[in-house]
Coordinates of C-alpha atoms in Angstrom, one line a residue:
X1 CA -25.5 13.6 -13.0
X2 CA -21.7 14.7 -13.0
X3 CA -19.2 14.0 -15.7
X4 CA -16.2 13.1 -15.3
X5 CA -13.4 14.5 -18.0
X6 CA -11.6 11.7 -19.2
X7 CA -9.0 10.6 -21.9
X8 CA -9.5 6.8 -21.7
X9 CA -10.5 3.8 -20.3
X10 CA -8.1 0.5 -20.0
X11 CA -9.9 -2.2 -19.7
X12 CA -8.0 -5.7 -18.1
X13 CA -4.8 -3.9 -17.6
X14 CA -1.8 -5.2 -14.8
X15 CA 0.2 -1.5 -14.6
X16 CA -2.3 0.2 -12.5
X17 CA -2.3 -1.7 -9.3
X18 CA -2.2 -5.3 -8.2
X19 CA -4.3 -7.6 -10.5
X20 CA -5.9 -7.1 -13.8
X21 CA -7.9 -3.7 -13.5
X22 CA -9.8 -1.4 -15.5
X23 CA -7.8 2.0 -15.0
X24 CA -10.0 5.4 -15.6
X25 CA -7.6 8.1 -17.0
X26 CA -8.6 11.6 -16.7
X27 CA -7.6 14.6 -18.0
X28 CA -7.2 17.7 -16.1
X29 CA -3.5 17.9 -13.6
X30 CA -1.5 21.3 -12.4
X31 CA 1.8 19.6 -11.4
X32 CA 3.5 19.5 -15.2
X33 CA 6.2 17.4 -13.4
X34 CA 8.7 16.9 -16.0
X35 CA 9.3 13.4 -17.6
X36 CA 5.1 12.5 -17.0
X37 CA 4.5 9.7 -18.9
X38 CA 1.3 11.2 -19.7
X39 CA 1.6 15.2 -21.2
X40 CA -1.2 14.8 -22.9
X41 CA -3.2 14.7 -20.0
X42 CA -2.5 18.0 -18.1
X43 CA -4.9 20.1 -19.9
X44 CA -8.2 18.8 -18.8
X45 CA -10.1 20.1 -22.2
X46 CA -8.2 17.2 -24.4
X47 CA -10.8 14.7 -22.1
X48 CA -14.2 13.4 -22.8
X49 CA -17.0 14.9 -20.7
X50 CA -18.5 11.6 -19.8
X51 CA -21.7 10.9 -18.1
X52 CA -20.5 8.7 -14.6
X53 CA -23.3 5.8 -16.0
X54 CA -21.2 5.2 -19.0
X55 CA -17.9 4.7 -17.4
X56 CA -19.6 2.8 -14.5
X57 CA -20.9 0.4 -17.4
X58 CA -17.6 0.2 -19.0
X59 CA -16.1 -1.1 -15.5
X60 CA -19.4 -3.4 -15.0
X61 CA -18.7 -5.0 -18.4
X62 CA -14.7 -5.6 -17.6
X63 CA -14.0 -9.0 -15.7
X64 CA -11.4 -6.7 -13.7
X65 CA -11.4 -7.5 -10.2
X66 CA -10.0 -3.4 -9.6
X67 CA -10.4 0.0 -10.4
X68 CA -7.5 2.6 -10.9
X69 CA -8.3 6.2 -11.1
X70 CA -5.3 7.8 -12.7
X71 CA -4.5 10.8 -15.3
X72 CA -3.7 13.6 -15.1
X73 CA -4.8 13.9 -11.8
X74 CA -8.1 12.4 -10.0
X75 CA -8.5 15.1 -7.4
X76 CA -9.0 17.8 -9.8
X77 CA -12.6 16.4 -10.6
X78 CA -12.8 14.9 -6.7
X79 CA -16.4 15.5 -6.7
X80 CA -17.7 13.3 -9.2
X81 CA -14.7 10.6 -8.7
X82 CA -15.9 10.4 -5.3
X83 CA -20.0 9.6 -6.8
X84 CA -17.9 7.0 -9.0
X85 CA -16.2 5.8 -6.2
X86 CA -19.4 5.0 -3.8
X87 CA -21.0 3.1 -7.2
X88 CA -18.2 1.3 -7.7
X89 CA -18.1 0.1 -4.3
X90 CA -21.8 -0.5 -3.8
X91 CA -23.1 -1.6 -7.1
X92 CA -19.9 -3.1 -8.4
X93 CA -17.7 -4.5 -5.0
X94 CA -14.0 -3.7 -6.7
X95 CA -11.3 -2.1 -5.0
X96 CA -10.3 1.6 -5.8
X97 CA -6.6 2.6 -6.2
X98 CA -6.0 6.7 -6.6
X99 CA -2.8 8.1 -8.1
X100 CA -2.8 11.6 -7.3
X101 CA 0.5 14.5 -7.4
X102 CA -1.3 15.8 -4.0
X103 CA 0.5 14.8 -1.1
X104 CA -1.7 12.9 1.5
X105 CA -1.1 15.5 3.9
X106 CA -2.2 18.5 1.4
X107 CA -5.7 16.5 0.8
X108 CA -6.4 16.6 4.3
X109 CA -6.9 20.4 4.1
X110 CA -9.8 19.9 1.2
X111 CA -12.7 18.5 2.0
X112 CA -13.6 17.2 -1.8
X113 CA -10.2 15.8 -1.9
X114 CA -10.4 14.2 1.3
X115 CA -14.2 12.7 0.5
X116 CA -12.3 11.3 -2.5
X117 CA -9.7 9.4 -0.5
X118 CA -12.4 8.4 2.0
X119 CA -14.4 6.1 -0.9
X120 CA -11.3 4.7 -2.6
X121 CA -9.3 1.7 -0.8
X122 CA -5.5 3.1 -1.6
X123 CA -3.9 6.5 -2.9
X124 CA -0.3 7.0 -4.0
X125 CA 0.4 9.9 -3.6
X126 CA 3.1 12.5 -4.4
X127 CA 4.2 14.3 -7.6
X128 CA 6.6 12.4 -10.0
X129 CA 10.2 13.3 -9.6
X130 CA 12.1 12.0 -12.8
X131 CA 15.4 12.6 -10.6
X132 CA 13.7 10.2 -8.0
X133 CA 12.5 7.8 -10.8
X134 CA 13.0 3.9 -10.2
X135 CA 12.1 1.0 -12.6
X136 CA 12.4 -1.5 -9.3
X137 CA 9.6 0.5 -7.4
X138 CA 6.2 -1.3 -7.5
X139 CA 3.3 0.5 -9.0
X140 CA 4.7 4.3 -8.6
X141 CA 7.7 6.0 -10.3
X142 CA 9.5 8.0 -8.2
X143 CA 10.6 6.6 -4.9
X144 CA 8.6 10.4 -3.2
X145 CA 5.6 8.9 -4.3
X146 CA 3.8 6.5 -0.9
X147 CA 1.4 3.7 -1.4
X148 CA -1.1 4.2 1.2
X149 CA -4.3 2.7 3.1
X150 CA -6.5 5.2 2.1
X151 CA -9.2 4.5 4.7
X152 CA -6.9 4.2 7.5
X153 CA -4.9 7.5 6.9
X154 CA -8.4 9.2 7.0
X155 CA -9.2 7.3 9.7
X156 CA -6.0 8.6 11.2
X157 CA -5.8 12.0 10.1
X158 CA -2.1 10.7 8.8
X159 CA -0.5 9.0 6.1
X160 CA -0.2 5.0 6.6
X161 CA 1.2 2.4 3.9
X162 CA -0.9 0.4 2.2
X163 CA 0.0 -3.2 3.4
X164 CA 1.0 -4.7 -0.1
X165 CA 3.0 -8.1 -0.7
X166 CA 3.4 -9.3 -4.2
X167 CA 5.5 -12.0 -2.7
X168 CA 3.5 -14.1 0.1
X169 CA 5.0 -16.9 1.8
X170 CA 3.2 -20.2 2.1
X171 CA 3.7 -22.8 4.7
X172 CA 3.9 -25.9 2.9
X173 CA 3.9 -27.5 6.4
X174 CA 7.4 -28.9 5.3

């Protein structure tokens, strides 16, 4: 059974993603992009190895209706985030957001990176740029980084936004 090195686990969060979610941060990321909220994260020996079983039981028991894979960076340790993935989506049934430095484009040419994107539902993607950073931009921060269909852009061999609107009209049939 993989592990998966990790620093935390937020259960019932509303940063992460649309929603209340339970957000899996891992340690382990190569980009060092300066102003990262999260240091700490880069080197991926300050994480927990941890069994996939006991973070899949940590989700189970969260009334979260999603899952955010953050860090450090997710794609670093694609392999067993893509086993998570799959048992999130067939034991547990919750959507999968992925934040990741790679660029879409840049997973496409590795295959455990693309499997990854495959078995989650959205990716944003791109390093952080503290010279591009924006507190008005919805769940990224830097205005580089994409929110994207995840599926779809595989499907497509190219990057397509993730159809997200925080704001949806209703037809009162006034």
């Amino acid at each position: 059974m993989p592990k998966i090195s990790i620093l935390k686990i937020v259960e019932s969060t509303t940063v992460d993603g649309p929603g209340i979610r339970t957000s899996v941060y891992c340690a382990g990321c190569l980009n060092g992009c300066k102003g990262c909220h999260n240091p700490q994260s880069w080197d991926i020996n300050n994480g927990i190895r941890t069994d996939i079983d006991d973070i899949l039981k940590v989700i189970k028991d969260d009334d979260a209706h999603g899952v955010t894979f953050s860090g450090g960076d997710p794609m670093l340790q694609a392999s067993a985030f893509t086993e998570l993935a799959r048992r999130i989506h067939n034991e547990l049934n919750k959507d999968i957001w992925c934040y990741t430095g790679y660029t879409f484009e840049e997973i496409l040419h590795d295959e455990a990176k693309k499997n990854l994107a495959a078995e989650v539902d959205v990716i944003v993607d791109g390093r952080f740029v503290l010279e591009l950073k924006d507190a008005d931009l919805l769940f990224r921060g830097s205005s580089n980084q994409r929110i994207l269909d995840a599926r779809k852009s595989i499907k497509a061999l190219k990057p397509i936004p993730y159809n997200y609107n925080p704001y949806p009209k209703f037809d009162f049939g006034l």
